[in-house]
Amino acid sequence: MRPVLLMKVFVTRRIPPEGRAALAQAADCEVEQWDSDEPIPVKELERGVAGAHGLLCLLSDCVDKRILDAAGANLKVISTLSVGVDHLALDEIKKRGIRVGYTPDVLTDTTAELAVSLLLTTCRRLPEAIEEVKNGGWTSWKPLWLCGYGLTQSTVGIVGLGRIGQAIARRLKPFGVQRFLYTGRQPRPEEAAEFQAEFVSTPELAAQSDFIVVACSLTPATKGLCNKDFFQKMKETAVFVNISRGDVVNQDDLYQALASGQIAAAGLDVTTPEPLPTNHPLLTLKNCVILPHIGSATHRTRNTMSMLAANNLLAGLRGEPMPSELML
């Protein structure tokens, strides 16, 4: 009886238990994992992926030509534990006939919840308020102390009315938002109808919105979209939130806008780089709330993502339809 040839799978990080179990139960695969919660060094990634048939990676793993060359001709599938794919050299991957799996939809609601949480935290100045309680700054009730901005009767601008952008608008609507604006590559009248959202240009959105939430994909067209010109058009009382990708924002321009009082406040769940250095100027500002990219960080969502990533990988290796394949 001929021995069964196992397909080599390399996993670049510890992943949640459901996805890990799905891979462990695959009798036709031999799984090797970088056993750490920290990013894998490039040299270790090159070593681990050599000869692999499948790679399960994270958005912090840059899978470029160098890594693909290190993998060699066996590599048939790359499955990323993310909805974003800007860390993958897609042109090179397509050229080599490698299939790609990703995890859309499953993190939409969780990320929208985080966006709303971050917006409320930022506009109502909660980190400042918590700090004042801890440091003794809370001396009495004061009429003008720690006043922020509310959503009732406001105009909210959403950059990118995709799945996550719509989910954010859906959650903000009950707060009494008066008007929704959105911008993107093209109008989306069917999706916008639920919120009576108006399609406007990016400068119009910047100028008219009380709150701006960036929820677009990172593309050559959106890289650096939120820059000095964008912030100069915003109201002095406006609040800016980014939950998409750090590179959509020019952070030096954002710092100047916040430090000079050109805009009221900003909340970021994504930065460039990640992690943001602890001496970064944005971290010195009271009116800037920065989170460590936790948009999808609930136990249920991360488990679901890991299961989908594992199933994408296994289906691809077996020549079957993937649950969520990125068509290249």
mmCIF file of C-alpha atoms in Angstrom:
data_model
loop_
_atom_site.group_PDB
_atom_site.id
_atom_site.type_symbol
_atom_site.label_atom_id
_atom_site.label_comp_id
_atom_site.label_asym_id
_atom_site.label_seq_id
_atom_site.Cartn_x
_atom_site.Cartn_y
_atom_site.Cartn_z
ATOM 1 C CA MET A 1 0.000 0.000 0.000
ATOM 2 C CA ARG A 2 1.481 3.351 -1.047
ATOM 3 C CA PRO A 3 1.980 5.895 1.733
ATOM 4 C CA VAL A 4 -0.334 8.916 1.616
ATOM 5 C CA LEU A 5 1.523 12.101 0.670
ATOM 6 C CA LEU A 6 0.518 14.798 3.129
ATOM 7 C CA MET A 7 0.144 18.402 2.022
ATOM 8 C CA LYS A 8 2.287 20.803 4.013
ATOM 9 C CA VAL A 9 0.467 23.746 5.604
ATOM 10 C CA PHE A 10 2.242 26.627 7.312
ATOM 11 C CA VAL A 11 0.398 28.910 9.751
ATOM 12 C CA THR A 12 2.122 32.204 10.601
ATOM 13 C CA ARG A 13 0.666 32.735 14.092
ATOM 14 C CA ARG A 14 -1.360 31.148 16.881
ATOM 15 C CA ILE A 15 -4.974 31.284 15.730
ATOM 16 C CA PRO A 16 -8.246 30.886 17.677
ATOM 17 C CA PRO A 17 -9.196 27.345 18.762
ATOM 18 C CA GLU A 18 -11.934 26.522 16.222
ATOM 19 C CA GLY A 19 -9.704 27.213 13.227
ATOM 20 C CA ARG A 20 -6.795 25.402 14.857
ATOM 21 C CA ALA A 21 -8.994 22.342 15.463
ATOM 22 C CA ALA A 22 -10.220 22.293 11.845
ATOM 23 C CA LEU A 23 -6.641 22.163 10.585
ATOM 24 C CA ALA A 24 -5.581 19.561 13.154
ATOM 25 C CA GLN A 25 -8.408 17.255 12.051
ATOM 26 C CA ALA A 26 -7.413 17.392 8.372
ATOM 27 C CA ALA A 27 -5.971 13.927 7.760
ATOM 28 C CA ASP A 28 -4.465 14.953 4.425
ATOM 29 C CA CYS A 29 -2.401 17.833 5.856
ATOM 30 C CA GLU A 30 0.744 18.212 7.893
ATOM 31 C CA VAL A 31 0.431 21.499 9.797
ATOM 32 C CA GLU A 32 3.324 23.584 11.091
ATOM 33 C CA GLN A 33 2.597 26.746 13.083
ATOM 34 C CA TRP A 34 4.683 29.687 14.254
ATOM 35 C CA ASP A 35 3.845 29.205 17.919
ATOM 36 C CA SER A 36 3.645 32.812 19.075
ATOM 37 C CA ASP A 37 1.191 35.700 19.362
ATOM 38 C CA GLU A 38 3.873 38.004 17.944
ATOM 39 C CA PRO A 39 4.595 38.460 14.205
ATOM 40 C CA ILE A 40 6.838 35.912 12.581
ATOM 41 C CA PRO A 41 10.266 37.252 11.503
ATOM 42 C CA VAL A 42 10.760 37.259 7.736
ATOM 43 C CA LYS A 43 13.579 34.692 7.896
ATOM 44 C CA GLU A 44 11.359 32.299 9.861
ATOM 45 C CA LEU A 45 8.506 32.862 7.418
ATOM 46 C CA GLU A 46 10.804 32.034 4.498
ATOM 47 C CA ARG A 47 11.926 28.876 6.267
ATOM 48 C CA GLY A 48 8.432 27.813 7.286
ATOM 49 C CA VAL A 49 6.788 28.388 3.928
ATOM 50 C CA ALA A 50 9.465 26.534 1.937
ATOM 51 C CA GLY A 51 7.811 23.641 0.128
ATOM 52 C CA ALA A 52 4.386 24.418 1.608
ATOM 53 C CA HIS A 53 1.217 23.654 -0.344
ATOM 54 C CA GLY A 54 -0.870 26.046 1.755
ATOM 55 C CA LEU A 55 -0.184 29.210 3.751
ATOM 56 C CA LEU A 56 -2.496 30.651 6.403
ATOM 57 C CA CYS A 57 -1.368 34.194 7.175
ATOM 58 C CA LEU A 58 -2.447 37.417 8.894
ATOM 59 C CA LEU A 59 -2.740 40.997 7.644
ATOM 60 C CA SER A 60 0.567 41.808 9.352
ATOM 61 C CA ASP A 61 2.408 39.242 7.193
ATOM 62 C CA CYS A 62 3.754 40.759 3.975
ATOM 63 C CA VAL A 63 3.442 38.003 1.370
ATOM 64 C CA ASP A 64 5.531 39.437 -1.463
ATOM 65 C CA LYS A 65 7.613 37.984 -4.311
ATOM 66 C CA ARG A 66 10.416 37.103 -1.893
ATOM 67 C CA ILE A 67 8.080 34.955 0.236
ATOM 68 C CA LEU A 68 6.453 33.382 -2.832
ATOM 69 C CA ASP A 69 9.893 32.503 -4.216
ATOM 70 C CA ALA A 70 10.824 30.967 -0.863
ATOM 71 C CA ALA A 71 7.636 28.884 -0.923
ATOM 72 C CA GLY A 72 8.373 27.425 -4.323
ATOM 73 C CA ALA A 73 6.200 25.685 -6.886
ATOM 74 C CA ASN A 74 4.169 23.628 -4.378
ATOM 75 C CA LEU A 75 2.211 26.616 -3.069
ATOM 76 C CA LYS A 76 -1.406 26.331 -4.240
ATOM 77 C CA VAL A 77 -3.379 28.337 -1.679
ATOM 78 C CA ILE A 78 -2.966 31.412 0.521
ATOM 79 C CA SER A 79 -5.669 31.957 3.125
ATOM 80 C CA THR A 80 -5.579 35.227 5.037
ATOM 81 C CA LEU A 81 -7.283 35.752 8.387
ATOM 82 C CA SER A 82 -8.578 39.164 7.294
ATOM 83 C CA VAL A 83 -10.955 40.921 4.963
ATOM 84 C CA GLY A 84 -8.184 43.251 3.747
ATOM 85 C CA VAL A 85 -5.683 41.890 1.243
ATOM 86 C CA ASP A 86 -3.298 44.828 0.799
ATOM 87 C CA HIS A 87 -0.530 42.748 2.441
ATOM 88 C CA LEU A 88 -0.611 40.247 -0.440
ATOM 89 C CA ALA A 89 1.246 40.742 -3.746
ATOM 90 C CA LEU A 90 -1.894 39.903 -5.728
ATOM 91 C CA ASP A 91 -0.426 40.419 -9.212
ATOM 92 C CA GLU A 92 2.434 38.036 -8.452
ATOM 93 C CA ILE A 93 0.060 35.559 -6.776
ATOM 94 C CA LYS A 94 -2.257 35.591 -9.803
ATOM 95 C CA LYS A 95 0.691 35.101 -12.163
ATOM 96 C CA ARG A 96 1.596 31.906 -10.286
ATOM 97 C CA GLY A 97 -1.960 30.550 -10.304
ATOM 98 C CA ILE A 98 -2.253 30.563 -6.512
ATOM 99 C CA ARG A 99 -5.774 30.758 -5.068
ATOM 100 C CA VAL A 100 -6.565 33.242 -2.280
ATOM 101 C CA GLY A 101 -9.104 32.927 0.517
ATOM 102 C CA TYR A 102 -10.149 35.766 2.825
ATOM 103 C CA THR A 103 -12.755 36.467 5.536
ATOM 104 C CA PRO A 104 -15.324 39.080 4.467
ATOM 105 C CA ASP A 105 -18.814 39.483 5.983
ATOM 106 C CA VAL A 106 -18.051 37.669 9.251
ATOM 107 C CA LEU A 107 -16.437 40.735 10.836
ATOM 108 C CA THR A 108 -18.832 43.366 9.468
ATOM 109 C CA ASP A 109 -21.041 43.725 12.551
ATOM 110 C CA THR A 110 -18.199 43.541 15.048
ATOM 111 C CA THR A 111 -16.182 46.184 13.216
ATOM 112 C CA ALA A 112 -19.248 48.443 12.920
ATOM 113 C CA GLU A 113 -19.831 48.122 16.680
ATOM 114 C CA LEU A 114 -16.242 49.164 17.308
ATOM 115 C CA ALA A 115 -16.571 52.122 14.934
ATOM 116 C CA VAL A 116 -19.607 53.410 16.806
ATOM 117 C CA SER A 117 -17.885 52.796 20.162
ATOM 118 C CA LEU A 118 -14.820 54.716 19.006
ATOM 119 C CA LEU A 119 -16.914 57.575 17.639
ATOM 120 C CA LEU A 120 -18.845 57.944 20.917
ATOM 121 C CA THR A 121 -15.676 57.571 23.004
ATOM 122 C CA THR A 122 -13.997 60.308 20.989
ATOM 123 C CA CYS A 123 -16.852 62.808 20.617
ATOM 124 C CA ARG A 124 -17.873 62.573 24.298
ATOM 125 C CA ARG A 125 -14.229 62.748 25.463
ATOM 126 C CA LEU A 126 -14.413 59.592 27.577
ATOM 127 C CA PRO A 127 -10.642 58.931 27.922
ATOM 128 C CA GLU A 128 -10.151 62.503 29.200
ATOM 129 C CA ALA A 129 -13.057 62.074 31.610
ATOM 130 C CA ILE A 130 -11.713 58.775 32.971
ATOM 131 C CA GLU A 131 -8.284 60.334 33.459
ATOM 132 C CA GLU A 132 -9.767 63.286 35.359
ATOM 133 C CA VAL A 133 -11.486 60.873 37.769
ATOM 134 C CA LYS A 134 -8.189 59.072 38.366
ATOM 135 C CA ASN A 135 -5.937 62.110 38.756
ATOM 136 C CA GLY A 136 -8.160 64.185 41.040
ATOM 137 C CA GLY A 137 -9.305 66.628 38.380
ATOM 138 C CA TRP A 138 -12.957 65.912 39.240
ATOM 139 C CA THR A 139 -13.637 68.570 41.863
ATOM 140 C CA SER A 140 -17.345 69.330 41.312
ATOM 141 C CA TRP A 141 -20.033 69.436 38.635
ATOM 142 C CA LYS A 142 -19.146 72.229 36.184
ATOM 143 C CA PRO A 143 -21.440 73.436 33.378
ATOM 144 C CA LEU A 144 -18.731 73.723 30.693
ATOM 145 C CA TRP A 145 -16.313 71.008 31.800
ATOM 146 C CA LEU A 146 -15.538 68.123 29.388
ATOM 147 C CA CYS A 147 -18.316 69.065 26.965
ATOM 148 C CA GLY A 148 -18.215 67.143 23.718
ATOM 149 C CA TYR A 149 -20.444 66.729 20.681
ATOM 150 C CA GLY A 150 -23.625 64.667 20.275
ATOM 151 C CA LEU A 151 -25.086 62.757 17.337
ATOM 152 C CA THR A 152 -28.657 64.055 17.595
ATOM 153 C CA GLN A 153 -29.559 66.229 14.571
ATOM 154 C CA SER A 154 -26.038 65.825 13.176
ATOM 155 C CA THR A 155 -24.714 65.107 9.698
ATOM 156 C CA VAL A 156 -22.602 61.960 9.421
ATOM 157 C CA GLY A 157 -20.302 61.413 6.431
ATOM 158 C CA ILE A 158 -19.178 57.882 5.590
ATOM 159 C CA VAL A 159 -16.203 57.352 3.303
ATOM 160 C CA GLY A 160 -17.002 54.002 1.667
ATOM 161 C CA LEU A 161 -20.582 52.727 1.894
ATOM 162 C CA GLY A 162 -19.677 49.059 1.605
ATOM 163 C CA ARG A 163 -20.741 46.303 3.997
ATOM 164 C CA ILE A 164 -19.063 47.892 7.010
ATOM 165 C CA GLY A 165 -20.052 51.449 6.066
ATOM 166 C CA GLN A 166 -23.705 50.395 5.816
ATOM 167 C CA ALA A 167 -23.535 48.546 9.137
ATOM 168 C CA ILE A 168 -22.130 51.682 10.790
ATOM 169 C CA ALA A 169 -24.920 53.870 9.357
ATOM 170 C CA ARG A 170 -27.515 51.322 10.486
ATOM 171 C CA ARG A 171 -26.246 51.571 14.067
ATOM 172 C CA LEU A 172 -25.926 55.357 14.068
ATOM 173 C CA LYS A 173 -29.401 56.062 12.666
ATOM 174 C CA PRO A 174 -31.251 55.438 15.989
ATOM 175 C CA PHE A 175 -29.088 58.115 17.655
ATOM 176 C CA GLY A 176 -31.121 60.737 15.800
ATOM 177 C CA VAL A 177 -28.685 61.494 12.985
ATOM 178 C CA GLN A 178 -30.430 64.000 10.732
ATOM 179 C CA ARG A 179 -28.502 63.395 7.509
ATOM 180 C CA PHE A 180 -26.120 60.811 6.059
ATOM 181 C CA LEU A 181 -23.615 61.613 3.309
ATOM 182 C CA TYR A 182 -21.320 59.141 1.610
ATOM 183 C CA THR A 183 -18.559 59.110 -0.965
ATOM 184 C CA GLY A 184 -16.872 56.363 -2.946
ATOM 185 C CA ARG A 185 -16.035 55.209 -6.443
ATOM 186 C CA GLN A 186 -19.657 55.458 -7.567
ATOM 187 C CA PRO A 187 -23.173 56.068 -6.200
ATOM 188 C CA ARG A 188 -24.861 53.112 -4.497
ATOM 189 C CA PRO A 189 -28.529 54.134 -4.582
ATOM 190 C CA GLU A 190 -29.954 50.762 -3.476
ATOM 191 C CA GLU A 191 -27.707 50.529 -0.418
ATOM 192 C CA ALA A 192 -28.070 54.253 0.380
ATOM 193 C CA ALA A 193 -31.887 54.168 0.302
ATOM 194 C CA GLU A 194 -32.106 52.606 3.781
ATOM 195 C CA PHE A 195 -30.502 55.719 5.296
ATOM 196 C CA GLN A 196 -31.609 58.287 2.685
ATOM 197 C CA ALA A 197 -27.875 58.817 2.296
ATOM 198 C CA GLU A 198 -26.695 61.348 -0.294
ATOM 199 C CA PHE A 199 -23.759 60.647 -2.618
ATOM 200 C CA VAL A 200 -21.401 63.650 -2.622
ATOM 201 C CA SER A 201 -17.824 64.429 -3.576
ATOM 202 C CA THR A 202 -15.077 63.903 -0.999
ATOM 203 C CA PRO A 203 -14.558 67.691 -0.484
ATOM 204 C CA GLU A 204 -18.321 68.163 0.019
ATOM 205 C CA LEU A 205 -18.432 65.360 2.562
ATOM 206 C CA ALA A 206 -15.503 66.878 4.460
ATOM 207 C CA ALA A 207 -17.092 70.330 4.524
ATOM 208 C CA GLN A 208 -20.638 69.344 5.475
ATOM 209 C CA SER A 209 -20.185 66.540 8.018
ATOM 210 C CA ASP A 210 -20.211 66.852 11.798
ATOM 211 C CA PHE A 211 -18.796 63.320 12.072
ATOM 212 C CA ILE A 212 -16.713 61.511 9.449
ATOM 213 C CA VAL A 213 -16.155 57.753 9.525
ATOM 214 C CA VAL A 214 -13.642 56.267 7.092
ATOM 215 C CA ALA A 215 -14.617 52.701 6.146
ATOM 216 C CA CYS A 216 -13.210 52.303 2.627
ATOM 217 C CA SER A 217 -10.716 49.792 1.263
ATOM 218 C CA LEU A 218 -7.085 50.806 0.846
ATOM 219 C CA THR A 219 -6.430 51.278 -2.878
ATOM 220 C CA PRO A 220 -4.115 53.553 -4.881
ATOM 221 C CA ALA A 221 -7.074 55.975 -5.112
ATOM 222 C CA THR A 222 -7.708 56.071 -1.344
ATOM 223 C CA LYS A 223 -4.094 56.100 -0.123
ATOM 224 C CA GLY A 224 -3.517 59.466 1.555
ATOM 225 C CA LEU A 225 -7.104 60.517 0.794
ATOM 226 C CA CYS A 226 -7.516 62.212 4.172
ATOM 227 C CA ASN A 227 -4.791 64.831 3.998
ATOM 228 C CA LYS A 228 -4.200 68.526 4.698
ATOM 229 C CA ASP A 229 -6.739 69.631 2.059
ATOM 230 C CA PHE A 230 -9.346 67.250 3.469
ATOM 231 C CA PHE A 231 -8.873 68.404 7.077
ATOM 232 C CA GLN A 232 -8.859 72.087 6.081
ATOM 233 C CA LYS A 233 -12.345 71.634 4.616
ATOM 234 C CA MET A 234 -13.722 70.068 7.817
ATOM 235 C CA LYS A 235 -15.624 72.022 10.456
ATOM 236 C CA GLU A 236 -13.723 73.078 13.595
ATOM 237 C CA THR A 237 -16.300 71.120 15.600
ATOM 238 C CA ALA A 238 -16.062 67.961 13.473
ATOM 239 C CA VAL A 239 -14.905 64.556 14.698
ATOM 240 C CA PHE A 240 -12.911 62.212 12.447
ATOM 241 C CA VAL A 241 -12.839 58.406 12.838
ATOM 242 C CA ASN A 242 -10.796 55.879 10.823
ATOM 243 C CA ILE A 243 -11.438 52.115 11.043
ATOM 244 C CA SER A 244 -10.255 51.218 7.520
ATOM 245 C CA ARG A 245 -6.475 51.260 7.002
ATOM 246 C CA GLY A 246 -3.852 53.618 8.374
ATOM 247 C CA ASP A 247 -2.504 54.591 4.952
ATOM 248 C CA VAL A 248 -5.811 56.226 3.988
ATOM 249 C CA VAL A 249 -4.810 59.050 6.357
ATOM 250 C CA ASN A 250 -1.799 61.357 6.211
ATOM 251 C CA GLN A 251 -1.001 61.222 9.938
ATOM 252 C CA ASP A 252 1.292 64.274 9.912
ATOM 253 C CA ASP A 253 -1.529 66.339 8.432
ATOM 254 C CA LEU A 254 -3.972 64.871 10.962
ATOM 255 C CA TYR A 255 -1.658 65.819 13.824
ATOM 256 C CA GLN A 256 -1.450 69.412 12.599
ATOM 257 C CA ALA A 257 -5.234 69.605 12.210
ATOM 258 C CA LEU A 258 -5.801 68.329 15.754
ATOM 259 C CA ALA A 259 -3.010 70.298 17.436
ATOM 260 C CA SER A 260 -4.073 73.579 15.805
ATOM 261 C CA GLY A 261 -7.768 73.143 16.590
ATOM 262 C CA GLN A 262 -8.643 72.894 12.909
ATOM 263 C CA ILE A 263 -10.845 69.904 13.801
ATOM 264 C CA ALA A 264 -12.229 68.908 17.191
ATOM 265 C CA ALA A 265 -11.058 65.328 17.673
ATOM 266 C CA ALA A 266 -10.073 62.042 16.023
ATOM 267 C CA GLY A 267 -10.456 58.361 16.838
ATOM 268 C CA LEU A 268 -8.251 55.795 15.096
ATOM 269 C CA ASP A 269 -8.379 52.001 15.209
ATOM 270 C CA VAL A 270 -5.750 51.777 12.455
ATOM 271 C CA THR A 271 -2.430 53.570 12.050
ATOM 272 C CA THR A 272 0.769 53.604 10.017
ATOM 273 C CA PRO A 273 2.801 51.822 11.144
ATOM 274 C CA GLU A 274 1.183 49.250 13.397
ATOM 275 C CA PRO A 275 1.988 49.252 16.229
ATOM 276 C CA LEU A 276 2.324 53.031 16.427
ATOM 277 C CA PRO A 277 5.605 54.019 18.180
ATOM 278 C CA THR A 278 4.936 55.152 21.734
ATOM 279 C CA ASN A 279 6.707 58.468 21.030
ATOM 280 C CA HIS A 280 4.465 59.315 18.068
ATOM 281 C CA PRO A 281 3.160 62.921 18.208
ATOM 282 C CA LEU A 282 -0.483 61.808 17.905
ATOM 283 C CA LEU A 283 -0.179 60.075 21.284
ATOM 284 C CA THR A 284 0.562 63.395 22.977
ATOM 285 C CA LEU A 285 -2.860 64.821 22.079
ATOM 286 C CA LYS A 286 -5.841 64.668 24.422
ATOM 287 C CA ASN A 287 -8.225 64.985 21.480
ATOM 288 C CA CYS A 288 -6.938 61.882 19.699
ATOM 289 C CA VAL A 289 -8.081 58.394 20.761
ATOM 290 C CA ILE A 290 -6.010 55.530 19.346
ATOM 291 C CA LEU A 291 -6.865 51.829 19.610
ATOM 292 C CA PRO A 292 -4.602 48.894 18.627
ATOM 293 C CA HIS A 293 -6.584 47.656 15.573
ATOM 294 C CA ILE A 294 -9.255 45.758 17.517
ATOM 295 C CA GLY A 295 -12.154 46.207 15.085
ATOM 296 C CA SER A 296 -12.920 42.479 14.872
ATOM 297 C CA ALA A 297 -11.782 41.601 18.401
ATOM 298 C CA THR A 298 -14.623 39.604 19.925
ATOM 299 C CA HIS A 299 -14.218 35.948 20.841
ATOM 300 C CA ARG A 300 -17.053 34.892 18.531
ATOM 301 C CA THR A 301 -15.868 36.866 15.502
ATOM 302 C CA ARG A 302 -12.212 35.869 15.773
ATOM 303 C CA ASN A 303 -13.223 32.197 16.123
ATOM 304 C CA THR A 304 -15.513 32.489 13.102
ATOM 305 C CA MET A 305 -12.736 34.179 11.116
ATOM 306 C CA SER A 306 -10.274 31.424 12.001
ATOM 307 C CA MET A 307 -12.750 28.718 11.019
ATOM 308 C CA LEU A 308 -13.441 30.407 7.682
ATOM 309 C CA ALA A 309 -9.721 30.883 7.012
ATOM 310 C CA ALA A 310 -9.052 27.211 7.789
ATOM 311 C CA ASN A 311 -11.943 26.040 5.597
ATOM 312 C CA ASN A 312 -10.803 28.291 2.745
ATOM 313 C CA LEU A 313 -7.337 26.784 2.971
ATOM 314 C CA LEU A 314 -8.503 23.164 3.103
ATOM 315 C CA ALA A 315 -10.988 23.597 0.250
ATOM 316 C CA GLY A 316 -8.324 25.206 -1.899
ATOM 317 C CA LEU A 317 -5.838 22.429 -1.223
ATOM 318 C CA ARG A 318 -8.439 19.813 -2.146
ATOM 319 C CA GLY A 319 -9.432 21.576 -5.355
ATOM 320 C CA GLU A 320 -12.897 22.382 -4.034
ATOM 321 C CA PRO A 321 -14.839 25.689 -4.042
ATOM 322 C CA MET A 322 -13.726 27.940 -1.186
ATOM 323 C CA PRO A 323 -16.352 29.388 1.165
ATOM 324 C CA SER A 324 -14.826 32.851 0.500
ATOM 325 C CA GLU A 325 -12.418 33.056 -2.411
ATOM 326 C CA LEU A 326 -10.929 36.291 -3.698
ATOM 327 C CA MET A 327 -11.334 36.044 -7.452
ATOM 328 C CA LEU A 328 -8.119 37.252 -9.086
#
